[in-house]
XYZ file of C-alpha atoms in Angstrom:
599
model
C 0.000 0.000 0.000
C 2.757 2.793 1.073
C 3.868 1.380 -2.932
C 0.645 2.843 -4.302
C 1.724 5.578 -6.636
C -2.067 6.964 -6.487
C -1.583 7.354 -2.755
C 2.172 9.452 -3.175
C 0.749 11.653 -6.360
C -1.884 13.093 -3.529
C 0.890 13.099 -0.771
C 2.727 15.679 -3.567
C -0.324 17.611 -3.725
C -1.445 18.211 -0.777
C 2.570 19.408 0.073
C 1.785 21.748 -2.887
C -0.861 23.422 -1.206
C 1.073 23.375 2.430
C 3.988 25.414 1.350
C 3.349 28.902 2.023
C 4.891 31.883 -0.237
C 6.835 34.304 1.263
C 6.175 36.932 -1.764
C 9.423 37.621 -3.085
C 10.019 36.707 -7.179
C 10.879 34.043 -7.322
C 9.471 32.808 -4.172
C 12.479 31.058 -2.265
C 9.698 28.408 -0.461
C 8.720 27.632 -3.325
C 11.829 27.072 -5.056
C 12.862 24.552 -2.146
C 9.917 22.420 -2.586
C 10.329 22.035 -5.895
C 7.339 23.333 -7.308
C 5.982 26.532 -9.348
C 4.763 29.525 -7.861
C 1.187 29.974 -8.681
C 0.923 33.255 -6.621
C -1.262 35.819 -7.887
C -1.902 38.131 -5.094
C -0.421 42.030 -5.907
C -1.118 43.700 -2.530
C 0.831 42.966 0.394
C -0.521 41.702 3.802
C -1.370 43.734 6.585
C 1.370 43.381 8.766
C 1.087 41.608 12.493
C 3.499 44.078 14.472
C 1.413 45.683 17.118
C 2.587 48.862 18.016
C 1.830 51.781 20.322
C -2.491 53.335 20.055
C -1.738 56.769 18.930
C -4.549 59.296 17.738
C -5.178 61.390 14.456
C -7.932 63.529 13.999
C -11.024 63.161 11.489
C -13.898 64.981 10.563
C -17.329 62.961 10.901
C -19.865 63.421 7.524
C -22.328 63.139 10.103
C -21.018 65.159 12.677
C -19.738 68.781 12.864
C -17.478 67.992 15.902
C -14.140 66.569 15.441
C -13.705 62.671 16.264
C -10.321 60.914 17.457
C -9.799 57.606 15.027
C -7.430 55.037 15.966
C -3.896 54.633 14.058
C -3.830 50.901 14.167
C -6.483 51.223 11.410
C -3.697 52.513 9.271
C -0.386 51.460 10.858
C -0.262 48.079 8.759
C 0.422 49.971 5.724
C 2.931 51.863 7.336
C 5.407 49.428 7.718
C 5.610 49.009 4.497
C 5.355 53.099 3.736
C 8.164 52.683 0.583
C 6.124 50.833 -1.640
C 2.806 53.070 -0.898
C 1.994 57.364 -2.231
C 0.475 59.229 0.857
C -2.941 58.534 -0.723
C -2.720 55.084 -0.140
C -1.425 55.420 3.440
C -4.788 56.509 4.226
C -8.419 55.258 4.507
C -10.901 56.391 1.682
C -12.749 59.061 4.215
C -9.606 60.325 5.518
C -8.540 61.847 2.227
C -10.881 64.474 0.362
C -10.381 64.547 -3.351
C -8.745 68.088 -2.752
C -8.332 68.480 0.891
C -5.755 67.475 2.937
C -7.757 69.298 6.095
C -9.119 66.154 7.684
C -5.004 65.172 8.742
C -2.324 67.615 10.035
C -0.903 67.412 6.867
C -1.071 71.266 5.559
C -0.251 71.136 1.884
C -3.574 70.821 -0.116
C -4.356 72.972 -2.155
C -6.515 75.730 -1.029
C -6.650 78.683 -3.280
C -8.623 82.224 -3.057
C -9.704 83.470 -6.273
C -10.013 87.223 -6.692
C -11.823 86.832 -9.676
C -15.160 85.054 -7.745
C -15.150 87.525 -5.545
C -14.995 89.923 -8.073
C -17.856 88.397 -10.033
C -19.672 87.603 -6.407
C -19.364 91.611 -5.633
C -20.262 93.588 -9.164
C -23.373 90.839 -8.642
C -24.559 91.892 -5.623
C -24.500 95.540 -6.826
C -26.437 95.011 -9.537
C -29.213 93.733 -7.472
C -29.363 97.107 -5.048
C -27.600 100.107 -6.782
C -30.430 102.036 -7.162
C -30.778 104.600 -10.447
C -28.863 102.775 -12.870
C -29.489 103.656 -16.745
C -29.315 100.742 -19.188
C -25.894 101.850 -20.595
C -24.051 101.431 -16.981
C -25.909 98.316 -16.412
C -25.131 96.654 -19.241
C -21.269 97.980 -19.023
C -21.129 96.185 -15.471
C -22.864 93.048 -16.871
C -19.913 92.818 -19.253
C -18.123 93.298 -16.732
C -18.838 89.760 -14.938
C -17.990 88.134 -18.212
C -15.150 89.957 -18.822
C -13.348 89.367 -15.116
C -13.570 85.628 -15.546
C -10.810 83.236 -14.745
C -7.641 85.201 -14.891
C -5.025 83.519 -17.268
C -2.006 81.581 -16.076
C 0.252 83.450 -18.297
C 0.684 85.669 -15.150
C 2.382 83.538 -13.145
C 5.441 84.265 -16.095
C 5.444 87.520 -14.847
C 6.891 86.788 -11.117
C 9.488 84.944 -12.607
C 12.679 86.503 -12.925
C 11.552 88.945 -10.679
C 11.543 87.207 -7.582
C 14.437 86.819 -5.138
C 17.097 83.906 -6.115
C 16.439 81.229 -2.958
C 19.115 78.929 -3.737
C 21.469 79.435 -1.738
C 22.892 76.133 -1.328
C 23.059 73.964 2.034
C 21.109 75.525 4.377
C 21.852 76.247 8.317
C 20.242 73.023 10.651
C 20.304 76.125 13.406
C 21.194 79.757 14.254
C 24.508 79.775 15.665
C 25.358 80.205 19.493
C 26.084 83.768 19.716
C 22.938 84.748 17.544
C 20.469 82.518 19.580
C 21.900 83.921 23.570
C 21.173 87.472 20.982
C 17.696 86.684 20.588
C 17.120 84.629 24.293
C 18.483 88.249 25.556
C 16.424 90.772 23.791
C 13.488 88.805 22.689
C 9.822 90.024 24.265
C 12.124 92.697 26.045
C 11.258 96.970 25.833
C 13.608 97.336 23.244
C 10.787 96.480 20.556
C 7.352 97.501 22.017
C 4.755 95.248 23.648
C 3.468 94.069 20.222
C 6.443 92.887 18.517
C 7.105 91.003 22.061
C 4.020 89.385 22.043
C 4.604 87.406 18.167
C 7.041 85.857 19.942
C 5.363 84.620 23.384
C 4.157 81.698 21.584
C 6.865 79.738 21.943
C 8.181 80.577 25.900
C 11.784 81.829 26.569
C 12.107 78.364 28.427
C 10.907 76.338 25.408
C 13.149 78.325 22.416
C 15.980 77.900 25.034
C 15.199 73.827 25.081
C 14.944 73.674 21.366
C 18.062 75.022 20.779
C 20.188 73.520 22.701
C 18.744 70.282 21.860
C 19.782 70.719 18.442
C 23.085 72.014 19.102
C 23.747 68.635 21.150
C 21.732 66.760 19.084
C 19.624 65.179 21.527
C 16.130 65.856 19.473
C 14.614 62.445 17.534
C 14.587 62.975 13.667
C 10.955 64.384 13.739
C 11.434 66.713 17.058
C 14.324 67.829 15.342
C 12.780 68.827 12.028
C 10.195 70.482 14.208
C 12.724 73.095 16.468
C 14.596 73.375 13.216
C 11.350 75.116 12.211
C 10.551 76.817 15.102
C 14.150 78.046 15.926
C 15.023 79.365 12.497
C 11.267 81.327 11.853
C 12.324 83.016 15.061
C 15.291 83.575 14.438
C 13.691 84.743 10.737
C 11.667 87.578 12.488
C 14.327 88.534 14.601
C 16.360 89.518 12.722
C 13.356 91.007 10.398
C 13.131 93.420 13.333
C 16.207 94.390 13.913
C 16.916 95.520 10.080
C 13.849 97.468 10.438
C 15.692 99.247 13.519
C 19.040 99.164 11.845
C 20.590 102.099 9.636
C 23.862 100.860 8.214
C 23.439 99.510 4.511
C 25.676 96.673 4.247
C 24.916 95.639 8.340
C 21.092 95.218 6.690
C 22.076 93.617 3.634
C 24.000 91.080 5.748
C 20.971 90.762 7.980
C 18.408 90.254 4.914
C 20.644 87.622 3.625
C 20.889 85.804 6.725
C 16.964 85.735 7.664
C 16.195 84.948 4.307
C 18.413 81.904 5.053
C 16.293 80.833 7.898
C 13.540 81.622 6.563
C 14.170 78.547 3.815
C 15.406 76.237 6.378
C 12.848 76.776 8.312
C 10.412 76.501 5.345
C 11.835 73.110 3.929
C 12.568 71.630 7.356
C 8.084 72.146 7.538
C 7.991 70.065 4.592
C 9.754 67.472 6.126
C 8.085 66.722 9.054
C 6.730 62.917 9.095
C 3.278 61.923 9.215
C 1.562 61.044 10.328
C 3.047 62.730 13.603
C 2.040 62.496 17.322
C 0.021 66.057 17.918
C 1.990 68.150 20.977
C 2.408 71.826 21.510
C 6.032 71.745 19.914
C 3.941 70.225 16.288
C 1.284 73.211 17.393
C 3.912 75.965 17.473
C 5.954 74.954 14.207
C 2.728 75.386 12.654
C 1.737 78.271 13.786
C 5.574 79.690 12.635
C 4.769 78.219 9.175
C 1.644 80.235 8.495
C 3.542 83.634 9.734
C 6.279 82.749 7.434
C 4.197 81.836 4.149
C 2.172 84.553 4.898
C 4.950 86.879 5.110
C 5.791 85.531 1.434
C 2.478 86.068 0.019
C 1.342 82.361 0.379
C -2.070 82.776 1.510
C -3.258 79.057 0.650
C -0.472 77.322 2.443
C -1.024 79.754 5.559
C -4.119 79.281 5.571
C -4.285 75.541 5.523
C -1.145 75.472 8.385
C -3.492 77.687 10.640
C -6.336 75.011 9.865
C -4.428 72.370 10.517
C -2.643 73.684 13.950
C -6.378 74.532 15.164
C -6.780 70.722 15.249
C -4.007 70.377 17.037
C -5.788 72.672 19.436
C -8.760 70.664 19.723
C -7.150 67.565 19.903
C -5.085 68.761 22.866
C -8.227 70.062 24.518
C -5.932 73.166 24.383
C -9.551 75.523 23.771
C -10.925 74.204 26.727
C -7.767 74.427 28.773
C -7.695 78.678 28.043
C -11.300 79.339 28.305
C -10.854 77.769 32.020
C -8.054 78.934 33.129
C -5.779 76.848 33.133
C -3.849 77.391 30.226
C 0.217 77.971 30.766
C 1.301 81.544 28.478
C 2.365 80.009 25.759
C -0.708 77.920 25.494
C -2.395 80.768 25.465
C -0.658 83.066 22.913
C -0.835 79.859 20.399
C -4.901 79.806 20.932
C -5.144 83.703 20.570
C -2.958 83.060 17.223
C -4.806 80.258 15.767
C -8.521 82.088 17.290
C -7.661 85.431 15.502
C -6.194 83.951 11.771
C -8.218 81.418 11.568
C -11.554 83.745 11.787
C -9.564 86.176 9.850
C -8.867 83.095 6.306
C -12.688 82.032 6.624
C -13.585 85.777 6.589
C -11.653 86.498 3.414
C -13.048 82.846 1.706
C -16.392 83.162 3.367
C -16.645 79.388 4.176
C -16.863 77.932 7.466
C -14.134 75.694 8.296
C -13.260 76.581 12.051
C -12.969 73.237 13.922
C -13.905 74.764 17.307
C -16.619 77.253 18.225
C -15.455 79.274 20.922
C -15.825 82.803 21.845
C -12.804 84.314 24.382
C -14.559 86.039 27.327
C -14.262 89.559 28.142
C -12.308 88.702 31.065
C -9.310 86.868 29.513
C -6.945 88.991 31.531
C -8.151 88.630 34.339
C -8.212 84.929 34.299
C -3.868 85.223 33.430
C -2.628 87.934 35.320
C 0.527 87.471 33.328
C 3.134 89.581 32.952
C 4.105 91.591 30.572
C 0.074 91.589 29.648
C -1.316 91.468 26.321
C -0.529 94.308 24.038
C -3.521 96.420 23.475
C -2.702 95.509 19.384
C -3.574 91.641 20.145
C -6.645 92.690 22.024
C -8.049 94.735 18.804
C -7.399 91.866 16.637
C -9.404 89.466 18.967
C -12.240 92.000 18.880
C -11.666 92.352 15.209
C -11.744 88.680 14.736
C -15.003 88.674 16.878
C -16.490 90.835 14.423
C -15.483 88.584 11.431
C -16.647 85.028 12.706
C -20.398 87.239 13.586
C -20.291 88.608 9.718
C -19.576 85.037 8.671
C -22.403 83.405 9.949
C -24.020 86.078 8.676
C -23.016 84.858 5.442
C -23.813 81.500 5.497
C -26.593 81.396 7.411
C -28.361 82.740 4.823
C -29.486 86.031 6.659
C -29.475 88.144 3.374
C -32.271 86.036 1.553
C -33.707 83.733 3.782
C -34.019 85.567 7.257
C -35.069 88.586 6.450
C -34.286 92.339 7.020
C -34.915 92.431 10.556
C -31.946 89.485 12.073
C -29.860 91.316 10.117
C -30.699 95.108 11.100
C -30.027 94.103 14.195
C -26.549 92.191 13.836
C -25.698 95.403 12.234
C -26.231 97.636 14.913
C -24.021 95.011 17.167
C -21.325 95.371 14.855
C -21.285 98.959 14.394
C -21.388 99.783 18.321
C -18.483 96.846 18.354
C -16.691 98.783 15.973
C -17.064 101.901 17.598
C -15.545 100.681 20.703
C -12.985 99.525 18.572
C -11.925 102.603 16.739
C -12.120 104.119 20.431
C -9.381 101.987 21.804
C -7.333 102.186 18.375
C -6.472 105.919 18.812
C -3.337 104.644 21.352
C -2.170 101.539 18.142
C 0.147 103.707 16.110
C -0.006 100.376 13.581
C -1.098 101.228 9.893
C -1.614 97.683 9.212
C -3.971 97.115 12.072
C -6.111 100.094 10.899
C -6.254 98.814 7.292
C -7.785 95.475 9.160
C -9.976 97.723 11.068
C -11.358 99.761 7.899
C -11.743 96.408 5.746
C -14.253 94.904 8.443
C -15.762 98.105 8.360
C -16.499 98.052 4.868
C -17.763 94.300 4.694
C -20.435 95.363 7.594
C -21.472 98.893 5.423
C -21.834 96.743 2.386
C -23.946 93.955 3.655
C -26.186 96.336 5.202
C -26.748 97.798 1.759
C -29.352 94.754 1.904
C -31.522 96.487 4.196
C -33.764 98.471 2.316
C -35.422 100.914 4.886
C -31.133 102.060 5.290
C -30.454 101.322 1.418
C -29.689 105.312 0.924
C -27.231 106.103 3.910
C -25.286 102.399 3.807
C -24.682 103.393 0.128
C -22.668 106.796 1.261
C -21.293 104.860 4.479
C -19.970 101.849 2.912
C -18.375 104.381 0.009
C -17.198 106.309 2.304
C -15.192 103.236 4.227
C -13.979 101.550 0.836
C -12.200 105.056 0.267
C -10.363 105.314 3.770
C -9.441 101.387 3.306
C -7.792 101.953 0.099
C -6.635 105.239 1.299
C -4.888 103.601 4.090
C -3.431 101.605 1.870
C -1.801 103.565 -0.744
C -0.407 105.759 1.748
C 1.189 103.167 3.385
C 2.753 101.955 0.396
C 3.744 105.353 -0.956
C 5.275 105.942 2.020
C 7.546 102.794 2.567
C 10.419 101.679 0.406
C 10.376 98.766 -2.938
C 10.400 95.673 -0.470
C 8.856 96.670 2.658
C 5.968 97.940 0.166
C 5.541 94.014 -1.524
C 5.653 92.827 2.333
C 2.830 94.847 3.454
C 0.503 93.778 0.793
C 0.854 90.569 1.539
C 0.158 90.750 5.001
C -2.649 93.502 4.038
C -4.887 92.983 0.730
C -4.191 89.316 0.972
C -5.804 88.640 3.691
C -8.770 90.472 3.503
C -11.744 90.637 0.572
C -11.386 92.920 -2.479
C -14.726 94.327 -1.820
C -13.490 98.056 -1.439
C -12.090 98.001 -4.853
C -14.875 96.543 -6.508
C -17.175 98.174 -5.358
C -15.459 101.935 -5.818
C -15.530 100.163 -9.831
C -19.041 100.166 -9.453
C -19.648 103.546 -8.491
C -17.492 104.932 -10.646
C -19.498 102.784 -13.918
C -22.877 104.263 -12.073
C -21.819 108.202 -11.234
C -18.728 108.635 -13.357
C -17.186 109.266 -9.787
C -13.642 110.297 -11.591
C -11.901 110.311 -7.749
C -12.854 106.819 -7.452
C -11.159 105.948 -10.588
C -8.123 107.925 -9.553
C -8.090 106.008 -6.160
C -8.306 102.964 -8.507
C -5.643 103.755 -10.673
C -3.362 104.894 -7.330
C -3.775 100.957 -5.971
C -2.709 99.422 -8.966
C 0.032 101.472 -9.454
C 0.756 100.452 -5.992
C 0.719 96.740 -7.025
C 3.124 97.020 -9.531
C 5.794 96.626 -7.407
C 9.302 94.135 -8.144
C 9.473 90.938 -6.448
C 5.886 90.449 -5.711
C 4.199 86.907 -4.593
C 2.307 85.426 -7.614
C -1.315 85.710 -5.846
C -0.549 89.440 -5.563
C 0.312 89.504 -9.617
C -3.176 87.817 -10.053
C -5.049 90.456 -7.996
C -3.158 92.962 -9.990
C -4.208 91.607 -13.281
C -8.148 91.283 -12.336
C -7.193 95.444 -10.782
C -6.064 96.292 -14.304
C -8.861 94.115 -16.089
C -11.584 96.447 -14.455
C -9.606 99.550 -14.437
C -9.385 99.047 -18.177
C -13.185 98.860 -18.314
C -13.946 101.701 -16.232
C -11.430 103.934 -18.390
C -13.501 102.636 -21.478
C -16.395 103.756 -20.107
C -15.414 107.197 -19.540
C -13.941 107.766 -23.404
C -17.036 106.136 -24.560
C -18.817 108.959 -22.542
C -16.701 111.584 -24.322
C -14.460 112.428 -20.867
C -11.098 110.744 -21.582
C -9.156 109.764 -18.426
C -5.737 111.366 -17.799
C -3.594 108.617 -16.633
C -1.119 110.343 -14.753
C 0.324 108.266 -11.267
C -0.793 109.304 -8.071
C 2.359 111.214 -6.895
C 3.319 110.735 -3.260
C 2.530 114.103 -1.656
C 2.991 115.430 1.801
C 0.302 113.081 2.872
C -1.602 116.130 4.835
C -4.022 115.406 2.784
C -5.085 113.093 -0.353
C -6.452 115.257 -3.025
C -8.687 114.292 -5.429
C -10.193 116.013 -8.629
C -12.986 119.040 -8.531
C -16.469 116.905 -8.002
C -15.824 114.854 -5.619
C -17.962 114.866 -2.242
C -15.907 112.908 -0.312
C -12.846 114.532 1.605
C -10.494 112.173 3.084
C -8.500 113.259 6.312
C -4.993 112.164 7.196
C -2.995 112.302 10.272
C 0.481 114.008 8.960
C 1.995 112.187 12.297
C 1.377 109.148 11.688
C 0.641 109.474 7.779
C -2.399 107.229 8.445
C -5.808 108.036 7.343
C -8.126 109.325 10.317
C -11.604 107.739 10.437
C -14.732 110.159 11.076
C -17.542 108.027 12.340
C-alpha cells in the first residue's frame, strides 16, 4: 500500500498546497519544494506588528465635531510606507479629493480666487444700486464676463523677478552667539509690547530647550525637524526686526541675507516633518511659525491651511478648553489667541466655514492670566476684530441676506457697528497702519452687507463708500510711504488677507456716477501693485485690478471724458487730493501718515 503511486501523487499535492509563499520573485519556499509559484496576489498583507495606540484627527460626515480615530487602522500599511503614495497610506474618508484638512498634513491645495469675488461683488451691486441707466448696467454686466478666470500666463510675470532662494546647504540652526542674541532681547522693551508678544508663543524656556537640543543633538529625527522650524522662523523675524531698527546699509544687507536663510530652512525643514506625527504643543507651534512665514511671502493658501491644521491640534489637545478655564500655561495661550484670531480672519476672506472649534474668548481673559508683561492692546483689537469677522460670517452662510429677512440682520448690524465703535475708540493709542487697514476692511464688509436692508439702502450706500475710500486710502499711503520691499511685504500681510470688496465696489460707483476720484483712487492701488518681487497671488489680484480699471477707463472715453492717466504722486500726505467733483474729503494724520476715520 505505502507502494501505491495513487496514494504518493496526492501526498505531492497536498505538500503543494502546504507550502506557504513568502512573496518575493521568485518565491524562495517555493523554489525549495520544488514546485511553481502559482501566486497571484499584488497587494501585500497587513502586517502583524502591534505597536503603540496613537490618535489622528477626522472629521465625521455626520457630525460637525471633530472625532479621534485610531492609528492601528492605518499602521499596517505603514510598515511598508516605501512601496505606498500618501494617498494610499490613508483610509478612503480620511482623504478628500482636494483636501488634505481632515489630517495635520497642511499642503492641499486651497486657493482664493479674486476673480469670484470679483464676479460675487459687481453681482450683488447690480441687485441694489439704485438709479442705474441701461448703458451702466449693461457695461457692469460685461463686466462679470469679462473678469472671468484670470489667465495663467501671469504667473510668467513673477518669474525673474523674484528673489534667487538657492542658496545652497542651508543652516540646521542659528549659531550660538545669535540665539543667547535673541534669548536676551526677545519680548524685552527694546521692541514695544506688540512685537514682544509674536514671539510669546513659543516661551523663553521652550526656544531655550529647542536650541540647545539641536546644538547637542539630543532631538529624535521628527522633534528635530520640528525646532529646526521653530528656531530658524524666530530667528527669521528677529532679525526682520532688527533691520527694520538698523541704519547701516551693508549691516542690513547682511541681515536680509541671513533671515532669508532661515527663513528657507525653516520653510523646507516644515515640509519634512513625518506623518503622520504624534500632535503636541512643539507640532502646534511649528505650525503656527509656518503660516507667519508663508504669509509673510504672500502664500495665503499654504497659511491658511497650516493655521487650519494647527487649530486641530488645538482641539485635539483640549488646548480651547484648557484657556477658556483657566488653566492654560502663556504660551498655550498666545498659540490659541494666534490660531482664534487667523483662523476667523482666512474664513472671513473665503467666506466658508471651516473653524474646527466654536469658541468665543470672554471679556475677562486677563483677568483669568494675570501674566506679565500683559497682552498688548494691538492683540486685544485683533481678537475683537476677529469677533467681528466670525459674527459677519455666519451672517453669510446662514443665509441672513435672503432667507431671514431684514430684521436678524438690522439688528446684527447695529451690534457690529457699536463693536466697531468701541474699537476705533481703543485704536487711537495703536500707532499700527496695518492694524487700521484690518480695522477699515471689516468696516467696509459690515457697510456693504447692510446695503441689503432696504429701509437704510440710501445712507449704507454713502457709508460703505465712504469706508472703501479710507481702506484703500490707508493703503496707498502706506505703500507710498515705505520703500520697494517693505511695500511688496505689506501687501501681503494687508490685501491678501482680507476681501477685495473696497475696490470693486469703488468700480461700481465709478461705472454708475462717473465718480472720476474713485477711478483715480483705482488707478493709485494698482500702481501700488506694480511693485518688483511680488508673490504670484498678488500679480493675479493685480491683473483682475487692471482688467476692471481698463473697463472703467472705457467707459469714460465712450462717454466723451477721456481719463488722464497720470500716477498718483506721493505728496505730503496732509491730505489726499482728489479732482474738482468729488464729495468725499479724506482726512490724514500728517503724524502718523495714516488716514483718520470720522464716524
Amino acid at each position: 500500500m505505502p507502494n501505491d503511486p495513487s496514494l504518493e501523487h496526492r501526498w505531492r499535492n497536498q505538500s503543494v498546497t502546504q507550502v506557504r509563499c513568502d512573496r518575493r520573485d521568485p518565491c524562495g519556499n517555493c523554489q525549495d519544494a520544488g514546485v511553481s509559484c502559482c501566486r497571484q496576489r499584488e497587494t501585500k498583507r497587513r502586517s502583524k506588528i502591534t505597536r503603540p495606540q496613537e490618535y489622528r484627527i477626522i472629521n465625521s460626515p455626520h457630525s460637525p465635531r471633530l472625532q479621534i480615530t485610531p492609528e492601528y487602522e492605518i499602521d499596517a500599511k505603514l510598515a511598508d510606507i516605501n512601496d505606498y503614495s500618501l494617498a494610499e497610506l490613508m483610509p478612503e474618508h480620511f482623504i478628500p479629493s482636494h483636501d488634505l484638512g481632515d489630517s495635520y498634513e497642511p499642503w492641499a491645495i486651497m486657493s482664493y480666487d479674486p476673480a469670484y469675488d470679483a464676479q460675487v461683488t459687481v453681482q450683488h451691486q447690480l441687485q441694489h444700486l439704485q438709479g442705474l441707466t441701461g448703458d451702466r448696467r449693461r457695461v457692469l454686466e460685461s463686466a462679470l464676463s469679462v473678469i472671468g478666470v484670470l489667465s495663467d500666463d501671469s504667473r510668467g510675470l513673477v518669474e525673474g523677478k523674484q528673489f534667487n532662494e538657492q542658496l545652497g546647504e542651508l543652516p540646521r540652526v542659528p549659531s550660538t552667539e545669535l540665539l543667547t542674541w535673541m534669548l536676551k532681547d526677545i519680548q524685552s522693551e527694546r521692541f514695544g509690547s506688540f512685537i514682544a508678544d509674536y514671539f510669546r508663543h513659543i516661551s523663553k524656556p521652550t526656544l531655550k530647550g529647542m536650541c540647545l537640543s539641536l546644538l547637542h543633538n539630543k532631538a529624535s529625527p521628527c522633534e528635530s525637524m520640528i525646532y529646526t522650524v521653530c528656531v530658524n522662523a524666530t530667528a527669521y523675524r528677529f532679525l526682520i526686526t532688527i533691520i527694520n531698527l538698523e541704519d547701516d546699509p551693508e549691516l542690513v544687507l547682511g541681515l536680509k541675507q541671513s533671515a532669508t536663510e532661515y527663513r528657507l530652512a525653516a520653510q523646507a525643514a516644515l515640509k519634512q516633518i513625518p506623518l503622520p506625527t504624534t500632535p503636541s504643543i512643539a507640532l502646534l507651534q511649528a505650525f503656527i511659525c509656518g503660516a507667519f512665514l508663508y504669509q509673510a511671502c504672500g502664500d495665503v493658501g499654504l497659511s491658511g491651511n497650516l493655521i487650519k491644521s494647527a487649530c486641530k491640534i488645538c482641539i485635539d489637545l483640549d488646548l480651547h478648553n484648557a484657556v477658556l478655564h483657566g488653566n492654560a500655561t502663556e504660551e498655550e495661550i498666545f498659540c490659541f489667541i494666534r490660531c482664534y484670531t487667523l483662523n476667523r480672519n482666512y474664513a472671513f476672506k473665503s467666506q466658508k466655514s471651516w473653524c474646527p472649534f466654536d469658541a468665543q474668548l470672554p471679556s475677562n481673559l486677563c483677568d483669568l492670566y494675570p501674566i506679565h508683561p500683559p497682552i498688548s492692546e494691538f492683540l486685544l483689537i485683533h481678537l475683537d476684530l476677529a469677533h467681528v469677522q466670525d459674527t459677519l460670517l455666519s451672517c453669510y452662510l446662514s443665509g441672513s441676506l435672503t432667507k431671514k429677512g431684514v430684521l436678524p440682520l438690522h439688528h446684527t448690524g447695529n451690534y457690529l457697528l457699536r463693536k466697531m465703535q468701541y474699537i476705533q475708540g481703543r485704536m487711537n493709542q495703536a500707532e499700527i497702519s496695518t492694524l487700521k487697514f484690518a480695522y477699515q476692511s471689516v468696516m467696509t464688509a459690515i457697510l456693504y452687507l447692510l446695503q441689503t436692508d432696504k429701509p437704510q439702502v440710501i445712507s449704507t450706500t454713502e457709508n460703505y463708500l465712504q469706508s472703501a475710500r479710507r481702506e484703500l486710502s490707508t493703503l496707498v499711503s502706506m505703500c507710498q510711504s515705505a520703500e520697494e520691499q517693505s511695500a511688496v511685504n505689506l501687501l501681503n500681510r494687508t490685501v491678501l488677507l482680507y476681501p477685495a470688496t473696497a475696490y470693486l465696489v469703488l468700480f461700481c460707483n465709478v461705472i454708475a456716477t462717473s465718480d472720476i476720484g474713485d477711478f483715480s483712487l483705482m488707478k493709485a492701488m494698482v500702481d501700488c501693485l506694480a511693485r518688483s518681487g511680488i508673490s504670484y497671488p498678488l500679480v493675479q489680484l493685480r491683473t483682475l485690478f487692471q482688467r476692471i480699471l481698463n473697463i472703467s477707463e472705457a467707459f469714460f472715453i465712450e462717454e466723451g471724458s477721456p481719463v488722464q492717466r497720470t500716477p498718483l504722486e506721493p505728496q505730503s500726505y496732509s491730505s489726499l487730493s482728489y479732482p474738482v467733483g468729488n464729495p468725499f474729503s479724506i482726512s490724514w494724520n500728517t503724524d502718523e501718515m495714516l488716514l483718520t476715520s470720522q464716524y
